[in-house]
Amino acid sequence: RNRYEAPSVLVLDYTVTQVFENGSIIDLTHQIFRVQTEEAADDVGQFALPPGGGHLLTLRTVKADGSILEPDDISQLSHIELPNLQPGDYVEYEYYRYRSPAPGFPNGVLGDRFYFQSYETPFDRSELTLIVPRSMTPTIEARGPAPEAETTVTPTERVFHWIARQSEPVVQEPG
């Protein structure tokens, strides 16, 4: 199935991760999905913060006509339902989370994985920015195809930036 037949398209997949000298981390994630089917409206229309929580900055539906709908806050649910989601609409969310230094990894940092593709959803634009203190030299392990990093070094930090465009879903191996 091509990107026009997919239930949804991840229009923007953007994460910035900043690592601090003490090993703590702050991540900012911003994603925008285009809903293309009723199936995707049900799937993308339920938002939950990642395990471990975070702080929600933006969560909204952008209707095909440009109007914006905010979800109702129903505190007893484990997720938030986006209202009146239909094919042609967009779902946008943005959150940040703080992670304390890893106690099992003293003087080190273990970051999350970042994927520039998925098994189900095509991505239009996927970006990752990693900011570390200049005193740290990260070991970056790419598994599978990944774009080349653009690296900037300032007097206080190293900034790594990856960007991928028009990523098609990965084909799963049989079995």
PDB file of C-alpha atoms in Angstrom:
ATOM      1  CA  ARG A   1       0.000   0.000   0.000  1.00  0.00           C
ATOM      2  CA  ASN A   2       1.388   3.451  -0.821  1.00  0.00           C
ATOM      3  CA  ARG A   3       1.269   6.607   1.294  1.00  0.00           C
ATOM      4  CA  TYR A   4      -2.018   7.708  -0.281  1.00  0.00           C
ATOM      5  CA  GLU A   5      -3.701   4.430   0.676  1.00  0.00           C
ATOM      6  CA  ALA A   6      -2.269   4.267   4.224  1.00  0.00           C
ATOM      7  CA  PRO A   7      -4.733   4.833   7.084  1.00  0.00           C
ATOM      8  CA  SER A   8      -2.616   7.770   8.309  1.00  0.00           C
ATOM      9  CA  VAL A   9       0.594   9.604   7.446  1.00  0.00           C
ATOM     10  CA  LEU A  10       3.010  10.983  10.024  1.00  0.00           C
ATOM     11  CA  VAL A  11       3.478  14.434   8.508  1.00  0.00           C
ATOM     12  CA  LEU A  12       5.936  15.594  11.189  1.00  0.00           C
ATOM     13  CA  ASP A  13       7.941  13.438  13.590  1.00  0.00           C
ATOM     14  CA  TYR A  14      10.286  15.697  15.551  1.00  0.00           C
ATOM     15  CA  THR A  15      12.244  15.011  18.732  1.00  0.00           C
ATOM     16  CA  VAL A  16      14.896  17.069  20.494  1.00  0.00           C
ATOM     17  CA  THR A  17      16.859  15.359  23.269  1.00  0.00           C
ATOM     18  CA  GLN A  18      19.149  17.352  25.544  1.00  0.00           C
ATOM     19  CA  VAL A  19      21.564  15.517  27.813  1.00  0.00           C
ATOM     20  CA  PHE A  20      23.063  17.296  30.821  1.00  0.00           C
ATOM     21  CA  GLU A  21      26.419  16.768  32.583  1.00  0.00           C
ATOM     22  CA  ASN A  22      24.754  14.896  35.457  1.00  0.00           C
ATOM     23  CA  GLY A  23      23.185  12.384  33.039  1.00  0.00           C
ATOM     24  CA  SER A  24      19.649  13.756  33.204  1.00  0.00           C
ATOM     25  CA  ILE A  25      17.716  14.168  29.962  1.00  0.00           C
ATOM     26  CA  ILE A  26      14.919  16.357  28.645  1.00  0.00           C
ATOM     27  CA  ASP A  27      13.064  15.252  25.491  1.00  0.00           C
ATOM     28  CA  LEU A  28      10.655  17.336  23.435  1.00  0.00           C
ATOM     29  CA  THR A  29       8.448  15.422  20.991  1.00  0.00           C
ATOM     30  CA  HIS A  30       6.199  17.038  18.377  1.00  0.00           C
ATOM     31  CA  GLN A  31       4.133  14.928  15.982  1.00  0.00           C
ATOM     32  CA  ILE A  32       1.444  15.657  13.413  1.00  0.00           C
ATOM     33  CA  PHE A  33      -0.613  12.869  11.813  1.00  0.00           C
ATOM     34  CA  ARG A  34      -2.877  13.206   8.789  1.00  0.00           C
ATOM     35  CA  VAL A  35      -5.924  10.979   9.183  1.00  0.00           C
ATOM     36  CA  GLN A  36      -6.867   9.288   5.907  1.00  0.00           C
ATOM     37  CA  THR A  37      -9.399   6.613   6.943  1.00  0.00           C
ATOM     38  CA  GLU A  38     -12.049   5.955   9.611  1.00  0.00           C
ATOM     39  CA  GLU A  39      -9.753   3.235  10.979  1.00  0.00           C
ATOM     40  CA  ALA A  40      -7.016   5.825  11.544  1.00  0.00           C
ATOM     41  CA  ALA A  41      -9.505   8.220  13.134  1.00  0.00           C
ATOM     42  CA  ASP A  42     -10.120   5.592  15.824  1.00  0.00           C
ATOM     43  CA  ASP A  43      -6.420   4.767  16.231  1.00  0.00           C
ATOM     44  CA  VAL A  44      -4.826   8.243  16.053  1.00  0.00           C
ATOM     45  CA  GLY A  45      -7.784   9.776  17.904  1.00  0.00           C
ATOM     46  CA  GLN A  46      -6.644   8.395  21.259  1.00  0.00           C
ATOM     47  CA  PHE A  47      -3.582  10.018  22.811  1.00  0.00           C
ATOM     48  CA  ALA A  48      -1.617   8.826  25.842  1.00  0.00           C
ATOM     49  CA  LEU A  49       1.680  10.126  27.173  1.00  0.00           C
ATOM     50  CA  PRO A  50       4.549   7.609  26.947  1.00  0.00           C
ATOM     51  CA  PRO A  51       5.288   5.263  29.862  1.00  0.00           C
ATOM     52  CA  GLY A  52       6.853   7.295  32.648  1.00  0.00           C
ATOM     53  CA  GLY A  53       4.673  10.291  31.823  1.00  0.00           C
ATOM     54  CA  GLY A  54       5.498  13.732  30.589  1.00  0.00           C
ATOM     55  CA  HIS A  55       4.052  17.222  30.341  1.00  0.00           C
ATOM     56  CA  LEU A  56       1.573  17.837  27.542  1.00  0.00           C
ATOM     57  CA  LEU A  57       2.065  21.145  25.707  1.00  0.00           C
ATOM     58  CA  THR A  58      -0.233  20.766  22.676  1.00  0.00           C
ATOM     59  CA  LEU A  59      -2.994  18.337  21.795  1.00  0.00           C
ATOM     60  CA  ARG A  60      -5.534  19.240  19.158  1.00  0.00           C
ATOM     61  CA  THR A  61      -7.421  18.294  16.048  1.00  0.00           C
ATOM     62  CA  VAL A  62      -6.949  20.526  13.022  1.00  0.00           C
ATOM     63  CA  LYS A  63     -10.018  19.984  10.848  1.00  0.00           C
ATOM     64  CA  ALA A  64      -9.786  19.863   7.042  1.00  0.00           C
ATOM     65  CA  ASP A  65     -11.439  23.335   6.942  1.00  0.00           C
ATOM     66  CA  GLY A  66      -8.700  24.756   9.231  1.00  0.00           C
ATOM     67  CA  SER A  67     -10.767  24.959  12.405  1.00  0.00           C
ATOM     68  CA  ILE A  68      -9.166  23.696  15.600  1.00  0.00           C
ATOM     69  CA  LEU A  69     -10.775  21.477  18.242  1.00  0.00           C
ATOM     70  CA  GLU A  70      -9.325  20.901  21.692  1.00  0.00           C
ATOM     71  CA  PRO A  71     -10.061  17.577  23.447  1.00  0.00           C
ATOM     72  CA  ASP A  72     -12.067  17.327  26.630  1.00  0.00           C
ATOM     73  CA  ASP A  73      -9.996  16.516  29.706  1.00  0.00           C
ATOM     74  CA  ILE A  74     -11.509  13.411  31.237  1.00  0.00           C
ATOM     75  CA  SER A  75      -9.146  12.615  34.094  1.00  0.00           C
ATOM     76  CA  GLN A  76     -10.389   9.078  34.782  1.00  0.00           C
ATOM     77  CA  LEU A  77      -9.287   7.824  31.333  1.00  0.00           C
ATOM     78  CA  SER A  78      -5.770   6.488  30.690  1.00  0.00           C
ATOM     79  CA  HIS A  79      -5.818   8.337  27.365  1.00  0.00           C
ATOM     80  CA  ILE A  80      -7.353  11.466  25.852  1.00  0.00           C
ATOM     81  CA  GLU A  81      -9.970  11.213  23.093  1.00  0.00           C
ATOM     82  CA  LEU A  82      -9.792  13.732  20.271  1.00  0.00           C
ATOM     83  CA  PRO A  83     -13.245  14.976  19.221  1.00  0.00           C
ATOM     84  CA  ASN A  84     -14.947  14.543  15.843  1.00  0.00           C
ATOM     85  CA  LEU A  85     -11.911  13.150  14.043  1.00  0.00           C
ATOM     86  CA  GLN A  86     -12.550  12.394  10.357  1.00  0.00           C
ATOM     87  CA  PRO A  87     -10.495  11.553   7.272  1.00  0.00           C
ATOM     88  CA  GLY A  88      -8.720  14.698   6.068  1.00  0.00           C
ATOM     89  CA  ASP A  89      -8.137  16.005   9.611  1.00  0.00           C
ATOM     90  CA  TYR A  90      -4.800  16.336  11.394  1.00  0.00           C
ATOM     91  CA  VAL A  91      -3.868  15.368  14.949  1.00  0.00           C
ATOM     92  CA  GLU A  92      -1.087  17.402  16.535  1.00  0.00           C
ATOM     93  CA  TYR A  93       0.571  16.771  19.859  1.00  0.00           C
ATOM     94  CA  GLU A  94       3.649  18.032  21.616  1.00  0.00           C
ATOM     95  CA  TYR A  95       5.013  17.068  25.020  1.00  0.00           C
ATOM     96  CA  TYR A  96       8.231  17.058  26.986  1.00  0.00           C
ATOM     97  CA  ARG A  97       9.546  14.719  29.614  1.00  0.00           C
ATOM     98  CA  TYR A  98      12.387  14.818  32.102  1.00  0.00           C
ATOM     99  CA  ARG A  99      14.417  11.734  32.967  1.00  0.00           C
ATOM    100  CA  SER A 100      16.686  11.552  35.997  1.00  0.00           C
ATOM    101  CA  PRO A 101      20.205  10.141  35.665  1.00  0.00           C
ATOM    102  CA  ALA A 102      20.121   6.361  35.258  1.00  0.00           C
ATOM    103  CA  PRO A 103      21.161   4.799  38.607  1.00  0.00           C
ATOM    104  CA  GLY A 104      22.384   1.630  36.887  1.00  0.00           C
ATOM    105  CA  PHE A 105      24.621   3.575  34.513  1.00  0.00           C
ATOM    106  CA  PRO A 106      26.729   5.956  36.681  1.00  0.00           C
ATOM    107  CA  ASN A 107      28.573   8.701  34.779  1.00  0.00           C
ATOM    108  CA  GLY A 108      26.781   7.651  31.626  1.00  0.00           C
ATOM    109  CA  VAL A 109      23.588   8.135  29.691  1.00  0.00           C
ATOM    110  CA  LEU A 110      21.471   5.597  27.913  1.00  0.00           C
ATOM    111  CA  GLY A 111      19.183   7.239  25.380  1.00  0.00           C
ATOM    112  CA  ASP A 112      16.043   6.049  23.668  1.00  0.00           C
ATOM    113  CA  ARG A 113      15.818   4.550  20.225  1.00  0.00           C
ATOM    114  CA  PHE A 114      14.559   6.746  17.421  1.00  0.00           C
ATOM    115  CA  TYR A 115      13.031   5.325  14.279  1.00  0.00           C
ATOM    116  CA  PHE A 116      12.815   7.167  10.969  1.00  0.00           C
ATOM    117  CA  GLN A 117      10.271   4.572   9.757  1.00  0.00           C
ATOM    118  CA  SER A 118       7.524   2.314  11.092  1.00  0.00           C
ATOM    119  CA  TYR A 119       5.847  -0.882   9.963  1.00  0.00           C
ATOM    120  CA  GLU A 120       2.463   0.732   9.308  1.00  0.00           C
ATOM    121  CA  THR A 121       2.749   4.466   8.724  1.00  0.00           C
ATOM    122  CA  PRO A 122       4.565   6.461   6.052  1.00  0.00           C
ATOM    123  CA  PHE A 123       6.513   9.472   7.393  1.00  0.00           C
ATOM    124  CA  ASP A 124       6.746  12.752   5.462  1.00  0.00           C
ATOM    125  CA  ARG A 125       9.404  14.356   7.670  1.00  0.00           C
ATOM    126  CA  SER A 126      11.237  12.775  10.578  1.00  0.00           C
ATOM    127  CA  GLU A 127      13.858  14.701  12.574  1.00  0.00           C
ATOM    128  CA  LEU A 128      15.990  14.003  15.600  1.00  0.00           C
ATOM    129  CA  THR A 129      18.230  16.537  17.327  1.00  0.00           C
ATOM    130  CA  LEU A 130      20.586  15.373  20.077  1.00  0.00           C
ATOM    131  CA  ILE A 131      22.349  17.962  22.241  1.00  0.00           C
ATOM    132  CA  VAL A 132      25.099  16.777  24.589  1.00  0.00           C
ATOM    133  CA  PRO A 133      27.708  18.624  26.660  1.00  0.00           C
ATOM    134  CA  ARG A 134      30.903  19.113  24.693  1.00  0.00           C
ATOM    135  CA  SER A 135      32.719  17.006  27.284  1.00  0.00           C
ATOM    136  CA  MET A 136      30.635  13.961  26.247  1.00  0.00           C
ATOM    137  CA  THR A 137      31.326  11.930  23.152  1.00  0.00           C
ATOM    138  CA  PRO A 138      28.249   9.846  22.458  1.00  0.00           C
ATOM    139  CA  THR A 139      28.297   6.410  20.911  1.00  0.00           C
ATOM    140  CA  ILE A 140      25.547   6.410  18.309  1.00  0.00           C
ATOM    141  CA  GLU A 141      24.482   3.033  17.030  1.00  0.00           C
ATOM    142  CA  ALA A 142      22.449   2.967  13.827  1.00  0.00           C
ATOM    143  CA  ARG A 143      20.490  -0.200  13.174  1.00  0.00           C
ATOM    144  CA  GLY A 144      19.110  -0.199   9.692  1.00  0.00           C
ATOM    145  CA  PRO A 145      19.037   2.742   7.314  1.00  0.00           C
ATOM    146  CA  ALA A 146      19.478   6.126   8.964  1.00  0.00           C
ATOM    147  CA  PRO A 147      20.281   9.528   7.484  1.00  0.00           C
ATOM    148  CA  GLU A 148      23.703  11.049   7.991  1.00  0.00           C
ATOM    149  CA  ALA A 149      24.018  13.327  11.013  1.00  0.00           C
ATOM    150  CA  GLU A 150      24.790  16.989  10.621  1.00  0.00           C
ATOM    151  CA  THR A 151      27.082  17.893  13.545  1.00  0.00           C
ATOM    152  CA  THR A 152      27.750  21.285  15.107  1.00  0.00           C
ATOM    153  CA  VAL A 153      30.192  21.898  17.938  1.00  0.00           C
ATOM    154  CA  THR A 154      29.984  25.007  20.110  1.00  0.00           C
ATOM    155  CA  PRO A 155      32.189  25.943  23.075  1.00  0.00           C
ATOM    156  CA  THR A 156      29.740  24.173  25.439  1.00  0.00           C
ATOM    157  CA  GLU A 157      27.915  21.459  23.465  1.00  0.00           C
ATOM    158  CA  ARG A 158      27.764  19.072  20.531  1.00  0.00           C
ATOM    159  CA  VAL A 159      24.608  19.092  18.429  1.00  0.00           C
ATOM    160  CA  PHE A 160      23.705  16.170  16.164  1.00  0.00           C
ATOM    161  CA  HIS A 161      20.803  16.567  13.741  1.00  0.00           C
ATOM    162  CA  TRP A 162      19.269  13.884  11.520  1.00  0.00           C
ATOM    163  CA  ILE A 163      16.459  14.405   9.028  1.00  0.00           C
ATOM    164  CA  ALA A 164      14.661  11.918   6.791  1.00  0.00           C
ATOM    165  CA  ARG A 165      11.971  12.735   4.248  1.00  0.00           C
ATOM    166  CA  GLN A 166       9.349  10.557   2.574  1.00  0.00           C
ATOM    167  CA  SER A 167      10.027   7.336   4.516  1.00  0.00           C
ATOM    168  CA  GLU A 168       7.853   4.428   3.456  1.00  0.00           C
ATOM    169  CA  PRO A 169       6.778   1.716   5.908  1.00  0.00           C
ATOM    170  CA  VAL A 170       9.308  -1.049   6.570  1.00  0.00           C
ATOM    171  CA  VAL A 171       8.351  -4.487   5.245  1.00  0.00           C
ATOM    172  CA  GLN A 172       8.256  -7.021   8.058  1.00  0.00           C
ATOM    173  CA  GLU A 173      10.201 -10.223   7.659  1.00  0.00           C
ATOM    174  CA  PRO A 174       8.018 -13.338   7.585  1.00  0.00           C
ATOM    175  CA  GLY A 175       7.803 -15.336  10.802  1.00  0.00           C
TER     176      GLY A 175
END
